[in-house]
Coordinates of C-alpha atoms in Angstrom, one line a residue:
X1 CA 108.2 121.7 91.3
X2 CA 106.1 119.6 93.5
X3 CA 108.0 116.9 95.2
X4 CA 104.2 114.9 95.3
X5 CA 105.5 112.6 92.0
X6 CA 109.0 111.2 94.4
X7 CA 107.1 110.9 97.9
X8 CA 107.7 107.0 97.5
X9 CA 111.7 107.6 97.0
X10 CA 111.7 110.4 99.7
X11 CA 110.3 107.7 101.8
X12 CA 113.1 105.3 101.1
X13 CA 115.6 107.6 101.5
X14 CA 114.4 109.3 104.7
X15 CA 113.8 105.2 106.1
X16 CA 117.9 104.8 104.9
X17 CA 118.9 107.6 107.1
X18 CA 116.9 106.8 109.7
X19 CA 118.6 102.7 109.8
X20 CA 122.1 104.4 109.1
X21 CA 121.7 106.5 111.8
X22 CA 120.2 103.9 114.0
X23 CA 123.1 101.9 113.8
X24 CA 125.6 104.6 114.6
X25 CA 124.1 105.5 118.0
X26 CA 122.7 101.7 119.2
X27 CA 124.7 99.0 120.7
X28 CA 125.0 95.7 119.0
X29 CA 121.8 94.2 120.6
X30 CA 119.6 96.1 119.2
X31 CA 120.9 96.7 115.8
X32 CA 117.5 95.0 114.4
X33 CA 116.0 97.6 114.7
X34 CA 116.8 98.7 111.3
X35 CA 114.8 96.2 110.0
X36 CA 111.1 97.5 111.5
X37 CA 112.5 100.9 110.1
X38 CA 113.3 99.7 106.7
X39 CA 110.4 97.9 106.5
X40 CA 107.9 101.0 107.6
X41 CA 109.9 103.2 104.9
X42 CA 109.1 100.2 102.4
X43 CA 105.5 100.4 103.4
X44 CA 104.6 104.1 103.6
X45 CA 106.6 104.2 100.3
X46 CA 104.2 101.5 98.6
X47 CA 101.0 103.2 100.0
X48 CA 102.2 106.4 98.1
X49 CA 103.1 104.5 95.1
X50 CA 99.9 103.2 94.9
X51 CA 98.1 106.1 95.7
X52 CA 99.3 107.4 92.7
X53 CA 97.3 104.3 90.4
X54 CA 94.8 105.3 87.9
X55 CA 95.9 108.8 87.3
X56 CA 96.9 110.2 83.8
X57 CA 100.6 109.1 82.5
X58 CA 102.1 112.1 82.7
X59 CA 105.9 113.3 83.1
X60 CA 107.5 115.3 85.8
X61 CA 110.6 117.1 86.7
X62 CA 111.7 118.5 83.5
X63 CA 110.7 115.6 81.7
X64 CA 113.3 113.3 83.8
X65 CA 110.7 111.0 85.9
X66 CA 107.4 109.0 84.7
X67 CA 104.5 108.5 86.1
X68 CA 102.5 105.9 84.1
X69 CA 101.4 102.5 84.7
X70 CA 104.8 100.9 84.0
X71 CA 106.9 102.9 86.3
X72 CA 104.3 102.7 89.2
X73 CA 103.6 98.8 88.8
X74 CA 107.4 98.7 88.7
X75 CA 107.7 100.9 91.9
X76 CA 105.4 98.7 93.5
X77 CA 107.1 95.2 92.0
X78 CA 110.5 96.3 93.9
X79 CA 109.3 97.8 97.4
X80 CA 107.6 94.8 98.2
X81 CA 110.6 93.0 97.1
X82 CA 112.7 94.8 99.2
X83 CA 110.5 94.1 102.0
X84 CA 110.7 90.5 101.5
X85 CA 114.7 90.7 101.9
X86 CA 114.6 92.7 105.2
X87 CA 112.6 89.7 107.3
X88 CA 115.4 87.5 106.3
X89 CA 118.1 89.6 107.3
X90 CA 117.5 90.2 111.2
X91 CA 118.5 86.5 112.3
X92 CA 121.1 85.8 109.6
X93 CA 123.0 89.3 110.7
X94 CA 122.4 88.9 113.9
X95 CA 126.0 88.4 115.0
X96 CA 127.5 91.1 112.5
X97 CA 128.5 94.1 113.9
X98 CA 127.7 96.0 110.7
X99 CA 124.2 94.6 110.9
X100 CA 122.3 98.1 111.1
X101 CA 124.5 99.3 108.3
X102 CA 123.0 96.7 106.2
X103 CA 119.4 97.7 106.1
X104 CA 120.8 101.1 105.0
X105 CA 122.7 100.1 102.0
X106 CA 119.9 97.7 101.0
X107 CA 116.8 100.5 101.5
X108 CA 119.7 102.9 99.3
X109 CA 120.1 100.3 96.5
X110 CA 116.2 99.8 96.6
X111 CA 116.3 103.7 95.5
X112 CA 118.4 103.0 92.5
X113 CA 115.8 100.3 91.2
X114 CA 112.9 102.7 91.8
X115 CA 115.5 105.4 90.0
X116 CA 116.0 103.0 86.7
X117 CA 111.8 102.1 87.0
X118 CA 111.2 105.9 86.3
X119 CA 113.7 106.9 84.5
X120 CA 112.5 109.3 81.6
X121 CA 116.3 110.5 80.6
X122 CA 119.4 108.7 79.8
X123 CA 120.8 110.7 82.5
X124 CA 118.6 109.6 85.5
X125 CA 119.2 105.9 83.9
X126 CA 122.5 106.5 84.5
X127 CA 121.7 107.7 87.8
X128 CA 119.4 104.7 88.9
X129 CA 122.4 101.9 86.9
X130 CA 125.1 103.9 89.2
X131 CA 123.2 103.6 93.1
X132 CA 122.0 100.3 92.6
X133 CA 125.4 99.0 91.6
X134 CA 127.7 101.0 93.7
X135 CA 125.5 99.7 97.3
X136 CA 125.0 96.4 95.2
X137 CA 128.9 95.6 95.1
X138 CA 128.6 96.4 99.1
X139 CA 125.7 93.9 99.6
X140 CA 127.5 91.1 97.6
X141 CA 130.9 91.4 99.9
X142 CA 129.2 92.1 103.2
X143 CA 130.8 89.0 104.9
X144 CA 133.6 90.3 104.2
X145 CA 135.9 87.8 106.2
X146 CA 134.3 84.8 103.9
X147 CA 136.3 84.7 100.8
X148 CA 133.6 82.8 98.6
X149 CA 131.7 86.4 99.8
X150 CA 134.3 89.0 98.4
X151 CA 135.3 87.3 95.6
X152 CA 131.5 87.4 94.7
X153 CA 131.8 91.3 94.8
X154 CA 134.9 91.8 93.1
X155 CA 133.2 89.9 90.3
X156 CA 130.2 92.2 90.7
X157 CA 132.3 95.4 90.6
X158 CA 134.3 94.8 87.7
X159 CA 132.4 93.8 85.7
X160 CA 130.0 96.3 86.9
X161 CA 132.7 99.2 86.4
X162 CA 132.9 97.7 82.7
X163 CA 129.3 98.2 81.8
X164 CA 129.0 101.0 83.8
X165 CA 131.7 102.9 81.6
X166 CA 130.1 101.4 78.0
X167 CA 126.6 102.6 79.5
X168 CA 128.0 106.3 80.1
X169 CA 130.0 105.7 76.5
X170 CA 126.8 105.0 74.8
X171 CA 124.8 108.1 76.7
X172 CA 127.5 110.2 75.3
X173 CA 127.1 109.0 71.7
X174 CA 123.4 109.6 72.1
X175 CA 123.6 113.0 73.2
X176 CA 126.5 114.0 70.6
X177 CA 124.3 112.6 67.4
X178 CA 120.9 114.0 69.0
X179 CA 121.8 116.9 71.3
X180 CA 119.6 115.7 74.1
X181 CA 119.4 113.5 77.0
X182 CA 115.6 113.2 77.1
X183 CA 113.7 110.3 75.9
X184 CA 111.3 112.2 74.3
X185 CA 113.1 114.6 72.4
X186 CA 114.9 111.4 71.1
X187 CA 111.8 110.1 69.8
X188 CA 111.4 113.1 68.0
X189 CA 114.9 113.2 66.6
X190 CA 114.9 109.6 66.0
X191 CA 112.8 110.2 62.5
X192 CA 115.9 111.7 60.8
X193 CA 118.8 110.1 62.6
X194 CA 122.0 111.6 61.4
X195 CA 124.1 108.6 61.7
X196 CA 121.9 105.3 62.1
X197 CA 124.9 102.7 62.5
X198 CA 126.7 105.0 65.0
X199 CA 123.0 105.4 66.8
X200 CA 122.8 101.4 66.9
X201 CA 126.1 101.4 68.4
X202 CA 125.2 104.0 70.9
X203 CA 122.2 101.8 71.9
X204 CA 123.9 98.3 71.8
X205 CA 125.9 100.2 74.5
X206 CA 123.2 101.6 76.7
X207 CA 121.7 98.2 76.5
X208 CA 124.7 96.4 77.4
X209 CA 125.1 99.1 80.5
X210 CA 121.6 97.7 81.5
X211 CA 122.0 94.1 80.8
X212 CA 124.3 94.1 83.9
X213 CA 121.7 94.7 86.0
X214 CA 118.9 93.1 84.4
X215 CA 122.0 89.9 84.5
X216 CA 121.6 89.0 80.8
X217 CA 124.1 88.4 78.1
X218 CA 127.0 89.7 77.6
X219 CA 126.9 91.0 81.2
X220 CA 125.5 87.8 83.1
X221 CA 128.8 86.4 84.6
X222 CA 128.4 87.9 88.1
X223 CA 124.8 86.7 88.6
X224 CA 126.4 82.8 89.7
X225 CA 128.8 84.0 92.0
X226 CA 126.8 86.2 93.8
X227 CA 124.2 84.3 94.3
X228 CA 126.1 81.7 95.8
X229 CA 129.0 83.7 97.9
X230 CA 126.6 87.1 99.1
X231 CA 124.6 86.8 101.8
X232 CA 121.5 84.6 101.7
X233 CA 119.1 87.6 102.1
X234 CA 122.2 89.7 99.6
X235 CA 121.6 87.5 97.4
X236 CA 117.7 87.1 97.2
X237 CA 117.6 90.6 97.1
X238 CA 120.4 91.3 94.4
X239 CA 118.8 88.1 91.9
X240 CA 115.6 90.1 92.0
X241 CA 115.0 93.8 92.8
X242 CA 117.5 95.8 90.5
X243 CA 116.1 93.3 87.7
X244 CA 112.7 94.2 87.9
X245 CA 114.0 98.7 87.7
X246 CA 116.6 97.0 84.6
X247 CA 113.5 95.5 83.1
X248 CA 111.2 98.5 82.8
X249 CA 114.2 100.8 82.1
X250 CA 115.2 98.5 79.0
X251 CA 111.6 98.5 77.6
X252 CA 110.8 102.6 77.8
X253 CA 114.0 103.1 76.0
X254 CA 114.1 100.5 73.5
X255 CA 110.1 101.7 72.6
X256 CA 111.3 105.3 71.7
X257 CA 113.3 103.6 69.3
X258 CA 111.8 102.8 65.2
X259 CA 113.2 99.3 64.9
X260 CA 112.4 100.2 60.9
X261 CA 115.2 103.0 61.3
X262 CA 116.9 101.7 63.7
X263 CA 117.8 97.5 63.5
X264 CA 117.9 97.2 67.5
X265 CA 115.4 93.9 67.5
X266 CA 117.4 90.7 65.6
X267 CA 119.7 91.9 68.3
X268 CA 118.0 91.6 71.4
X269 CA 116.3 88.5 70.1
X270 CA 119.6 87.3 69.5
X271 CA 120.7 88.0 73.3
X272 CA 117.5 86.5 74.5
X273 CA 117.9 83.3 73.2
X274 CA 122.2 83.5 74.3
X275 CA 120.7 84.6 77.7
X276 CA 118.3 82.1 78.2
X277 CA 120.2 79.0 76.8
X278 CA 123.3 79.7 78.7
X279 CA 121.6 80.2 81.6
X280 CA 120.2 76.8 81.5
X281 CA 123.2 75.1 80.3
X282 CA 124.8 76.8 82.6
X283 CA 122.3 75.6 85.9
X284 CA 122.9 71.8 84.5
X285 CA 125.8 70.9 86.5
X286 CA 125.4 72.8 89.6
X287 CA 125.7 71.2 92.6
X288 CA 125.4 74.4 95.0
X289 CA 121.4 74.5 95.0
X290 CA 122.0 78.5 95.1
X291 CA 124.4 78.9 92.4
X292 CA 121.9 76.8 90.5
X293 CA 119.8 79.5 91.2
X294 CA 121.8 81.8 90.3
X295 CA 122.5 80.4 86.6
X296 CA 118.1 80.1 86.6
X297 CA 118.2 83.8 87.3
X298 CA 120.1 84.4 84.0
X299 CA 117.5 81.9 82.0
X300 CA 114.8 83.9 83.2
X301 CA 116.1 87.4 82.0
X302 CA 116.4 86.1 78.5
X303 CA 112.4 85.4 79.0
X304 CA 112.0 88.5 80.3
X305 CA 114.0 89.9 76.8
X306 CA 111.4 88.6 74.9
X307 CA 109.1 91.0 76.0
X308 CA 111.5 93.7 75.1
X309 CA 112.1 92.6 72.2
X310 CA 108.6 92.7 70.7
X311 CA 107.6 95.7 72.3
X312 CA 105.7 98.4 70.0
X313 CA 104.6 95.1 67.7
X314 CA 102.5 93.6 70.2
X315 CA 99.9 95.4 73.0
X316 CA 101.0 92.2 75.5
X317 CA 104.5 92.9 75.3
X318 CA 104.4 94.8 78.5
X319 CA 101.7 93.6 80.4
X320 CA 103.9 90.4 79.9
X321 CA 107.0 91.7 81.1
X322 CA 105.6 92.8 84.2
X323 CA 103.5 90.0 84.9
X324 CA 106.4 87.7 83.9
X325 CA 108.4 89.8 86.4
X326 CA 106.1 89.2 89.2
X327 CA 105.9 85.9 88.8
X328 CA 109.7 85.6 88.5
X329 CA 110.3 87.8 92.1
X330 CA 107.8 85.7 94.4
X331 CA 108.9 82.3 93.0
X332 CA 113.0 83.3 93.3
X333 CA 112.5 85.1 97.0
X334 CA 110.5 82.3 97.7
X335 CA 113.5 79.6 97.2
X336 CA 116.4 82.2 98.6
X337 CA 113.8 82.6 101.5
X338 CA 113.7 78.9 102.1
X339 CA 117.5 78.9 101.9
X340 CA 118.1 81.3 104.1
X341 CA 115.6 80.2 106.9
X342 CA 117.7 76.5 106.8
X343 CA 120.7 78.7 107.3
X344 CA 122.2 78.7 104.1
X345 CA 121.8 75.2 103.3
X346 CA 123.0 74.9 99.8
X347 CA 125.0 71.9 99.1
X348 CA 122.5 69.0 96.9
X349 CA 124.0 66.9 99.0
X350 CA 122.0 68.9 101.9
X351 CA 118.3 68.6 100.5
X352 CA 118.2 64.9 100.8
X353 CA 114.9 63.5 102.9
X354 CA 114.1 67.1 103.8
X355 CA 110.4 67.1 103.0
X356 CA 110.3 64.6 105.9
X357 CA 111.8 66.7 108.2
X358 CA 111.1 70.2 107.2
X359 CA 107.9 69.2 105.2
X360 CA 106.6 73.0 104.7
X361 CA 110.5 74.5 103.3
X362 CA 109.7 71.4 101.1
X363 CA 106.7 72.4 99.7
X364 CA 107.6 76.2 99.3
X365 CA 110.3 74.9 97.2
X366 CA 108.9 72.8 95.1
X367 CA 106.3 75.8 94.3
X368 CA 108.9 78.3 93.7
X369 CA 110.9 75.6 91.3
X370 CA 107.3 74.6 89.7
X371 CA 106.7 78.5 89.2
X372 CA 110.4 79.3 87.7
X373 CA 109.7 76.2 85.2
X374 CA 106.2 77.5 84.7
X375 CA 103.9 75.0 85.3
X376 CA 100.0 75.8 85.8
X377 CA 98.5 77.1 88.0
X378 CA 101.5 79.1 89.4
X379 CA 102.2 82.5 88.7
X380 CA 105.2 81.6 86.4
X381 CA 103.7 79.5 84.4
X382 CA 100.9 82.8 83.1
X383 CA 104.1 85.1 82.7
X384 CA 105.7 82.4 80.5
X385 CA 102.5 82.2 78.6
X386 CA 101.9 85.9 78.4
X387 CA 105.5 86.3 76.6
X388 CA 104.5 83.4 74.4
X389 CA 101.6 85.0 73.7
X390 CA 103.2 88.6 73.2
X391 CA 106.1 87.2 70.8
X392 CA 103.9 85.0 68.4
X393 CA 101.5 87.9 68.2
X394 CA 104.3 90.1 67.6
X395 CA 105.5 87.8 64.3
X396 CA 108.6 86.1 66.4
X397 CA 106.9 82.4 66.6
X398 CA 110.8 81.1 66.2
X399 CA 111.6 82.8 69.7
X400 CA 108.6 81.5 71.6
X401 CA 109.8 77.8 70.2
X402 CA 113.2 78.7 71.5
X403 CA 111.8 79.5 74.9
X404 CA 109.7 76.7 75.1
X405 CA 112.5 74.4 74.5
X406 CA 114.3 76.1 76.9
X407 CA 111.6 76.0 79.5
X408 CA 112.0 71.7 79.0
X409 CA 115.7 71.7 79.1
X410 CA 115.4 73.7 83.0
X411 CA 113.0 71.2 84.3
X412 CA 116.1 68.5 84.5
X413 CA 117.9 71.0 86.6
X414 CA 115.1 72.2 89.1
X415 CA 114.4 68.2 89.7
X416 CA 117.7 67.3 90.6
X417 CA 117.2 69.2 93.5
X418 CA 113.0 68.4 94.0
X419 CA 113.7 64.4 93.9
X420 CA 116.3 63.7 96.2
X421 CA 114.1 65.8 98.9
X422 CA 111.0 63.5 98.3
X423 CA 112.6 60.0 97.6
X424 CA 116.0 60.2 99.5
X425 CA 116.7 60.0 103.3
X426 CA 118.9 61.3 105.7
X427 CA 119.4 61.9 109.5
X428 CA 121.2 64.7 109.4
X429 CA 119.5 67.6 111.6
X430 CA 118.0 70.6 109.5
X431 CA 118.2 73.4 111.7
X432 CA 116.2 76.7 111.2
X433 CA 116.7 80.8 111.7
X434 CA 113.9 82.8 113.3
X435 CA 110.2 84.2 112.9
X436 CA 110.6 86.7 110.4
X437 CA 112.4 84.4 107.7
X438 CA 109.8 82.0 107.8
X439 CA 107.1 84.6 107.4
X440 CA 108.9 86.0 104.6
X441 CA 109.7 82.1 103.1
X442 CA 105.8 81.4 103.3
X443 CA 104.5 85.0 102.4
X444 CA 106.8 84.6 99.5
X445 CA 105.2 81.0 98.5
X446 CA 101.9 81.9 99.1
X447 CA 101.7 84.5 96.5
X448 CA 103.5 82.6 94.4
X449 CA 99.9 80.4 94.1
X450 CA 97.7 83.6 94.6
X451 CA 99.5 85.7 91.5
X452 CA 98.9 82.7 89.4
X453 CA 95.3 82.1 90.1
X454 CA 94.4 85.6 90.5
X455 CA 96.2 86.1 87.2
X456 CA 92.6 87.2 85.8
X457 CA 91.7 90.2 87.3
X458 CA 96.0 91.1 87.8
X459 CA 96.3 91.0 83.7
X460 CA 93.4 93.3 83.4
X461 CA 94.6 95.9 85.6
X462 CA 98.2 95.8 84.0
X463 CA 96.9 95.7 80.5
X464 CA 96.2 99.8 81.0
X465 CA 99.0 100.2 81.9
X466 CA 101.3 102.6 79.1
X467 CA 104.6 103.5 78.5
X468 CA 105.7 107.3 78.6
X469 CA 106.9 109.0 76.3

């Protein structure tokens, strides 16, 4: 078999060893230099992604790995996500002598995304669930002298090793009623199911197994925590890239599945609305600007579920998602970005007068927080109306009013943090970290506007693309 279809993972991997080993042999100044690495792995990896754009869908590898516009988009959705995360890491590790290690385990966790975004068999899911969360748990508990840090990946790893265990649990009951581990020769199975409760329960499990990653009900707990106790550029990176693999994942395998034979969709409409309303509620009465983030991040999956939920009953339902998802990963890096280039700042307390004193981390804020709300003419505010769109078409009018009312309830929460900076003052001094996390704060901003008004052209390109099998 050609290894043409994984030369974008080959690249990640080869760029990991190359940073692991880097940092074994170089003394402590010049540990940054994992980060050029990581980020010429990321590139070359992106170039061969998208080199692979506008030929057939097809599968490869025994059926395992897709190549079709969702997996591709997807591919592309996380490297430059991932790319993002290493500029802000160089000045915030900069004093950790694990600091090379770091790019390593970040570059091998951006392999189990690209894993889940291409999976094509419940056993590469499990694959992809297993390597993002195994280096994710590291990421989370890298300051590992800063309790707030390892108590954020304890969280992450247990319950992590709990949905990690349901998720191989529910594999097991798939392959035991169907005989197979591929997601096409499910489909074709799937017409005569020989036990359709037991099948449900098998993919309630897988789902749950996925929620963990995608940080949506029931598996959303550790999203808070670790957004507020990782690393700044951790937790940027773990709010975003292993959601966007968990999203295209969820919505290959949920579309092999007749929701006339088998009832999945009442269910995952049920956990979108749970997801998005506790997320909110949840965000209310933060005070730490990044756990506040953190609770967001769980709203947003349960928009992101409504995609899922409707897919196969509307044509939008994955250009949405993965315009949605784009929206959601410039507009969240952009805030952590923001954070992390004020060095952590994250108390409310902190923002106070800031737009007078650091007048552009301001304004990249209050875009982000505009875009996560979804107000025109950002790029969240078209992925929030593309899954409005996509769900009413789809017949579930009830869940677009629930997200629309959930979309008011988050603006309260995102302002709470937005006033103060404009209409308080302070004189405390707001002190800064280097080059790189600036660029990556106003990169970040920047095509948080440019996805929004380029949404045009952007929704026609992704509305070719298809879902294998």
């Amino acid at each position: 078999m050609s290894p043409a279809p994984v030369l974008p993972e080959i690249a990640v991997l080869i760029a990991a060893a190359a940073a692991l080993l880097t940092a074994a042999f170089v003394p402590q100044r010049l540990q940054w230099l994992g980060a050029p690495l990581a980020l010429i792995g990321l590139g070359v990896a992106a170039v061969l992604a998208a080199a692979q754009l506008g030929g057939p869908p097809r599968s490869t590898f025994a059926g395992v790995w897709a190549l079709d516009g969702a997996a591709i988009w997807g591919r592309l959705l996380i490297l430059a996500g991932a790319a993002v995360c290493v500029l802000l890491a160089p000045a915030w590790f900069a004093r950790d002598r694990r600091h090379g290690e770091y790019y390593a385990m970040l570059l091998l966790s951006t392999l189990g995304a690209l894993l889940l975004a291409g999976a094509l068999d419940t056993l590469q899911l499990i694959m992809g669930v297993l390597l993002s969360s195994v280096t994710g748990y590291v990421l989370a508990a890298y300051h590992r002298d800063w309790a707030l840090s390892v108590e954020a990946g304890m969280k992450y790893f247990l319950i992590g090793a709990l949905t990690n265990a349901l998720l191989v649990i529910g594999v097991t009951l798939l392959f035991g009623l169907f005989g197979t581990t591929d997601y096409a020769a499910l489909a074709a199975g799937l017409d005569d199911a020989p036990g359709q409760a037991m099948t449900l329960l098998a993919l309630l499990l897988v789902v749950i197994g996925v929620a963990f990653k995608l940080g949506a009900v029931p598996a959303h707990a550790w999203l808070p925590d670790v957004a507020e106790g990782a690393p700044a550029p951790a937790a940027a990176f773990l709010t975003v890239v292993p959601k966007i693999g968990a999203g295209v994942a969820l919505i290959r395998l949920l579309e092999i599945f007749p929701a006339d034979v088998i009832a999945w969709r009442p269910i995952l409409a049920a956990l979108s609305v749970a997801t998005m309303t506790l997320g909110n509620l949840g965000a209310l009465g933060q005070t730490d600007v990044r756990r506040l983030i953190g609770w967001s991040s769980i709203s947003q999956s349960g928009y992101a579920l409504m995609a899922i939920t409707v897919v196969g009953l509307s044509a939008q339902a994955l250009p949405a998602l993965l315009f949605f998802l784009a929206g959601y990963a410039v507009a969240n890096l952009a805030a952590f970005a923001m954070i992390t280039w004020l060095r952590g700042r994250t108390d409310l307390a902190h923002y106070r007068g800031l737009s007078t004193r650091r007048p552009l981390a301001a304004a990249v804020l209050v875009i982000a927080f505009l875009s996560l709300v979804g107000i025109p003419p950002l790029a969240g505010f078209v992925g929030k109306l593309m899954l409005f769109v996509a769900a009413i078409d789809a017949g579930y009018a009830w869940l677009a009013v629930v997200a629309v009312i959930n979309t008011v309830i988050s603006l309260f929460y995102y302002l709470r943090v937005l006033g103060p900076m404009y209409f308080d003052d302070t004189d405390a001094p707001v002190h800064t970290l280097g080059m790189p996390a600036a660029v990556a704060m106003l990169a970040a901003g920047l095509l948080t506007v440019l996805i929004g008004v380029l949404a045009q052209p952007l929704l026609a390109t992704l509305g070719s693309a298809v879902l294998l099998p």
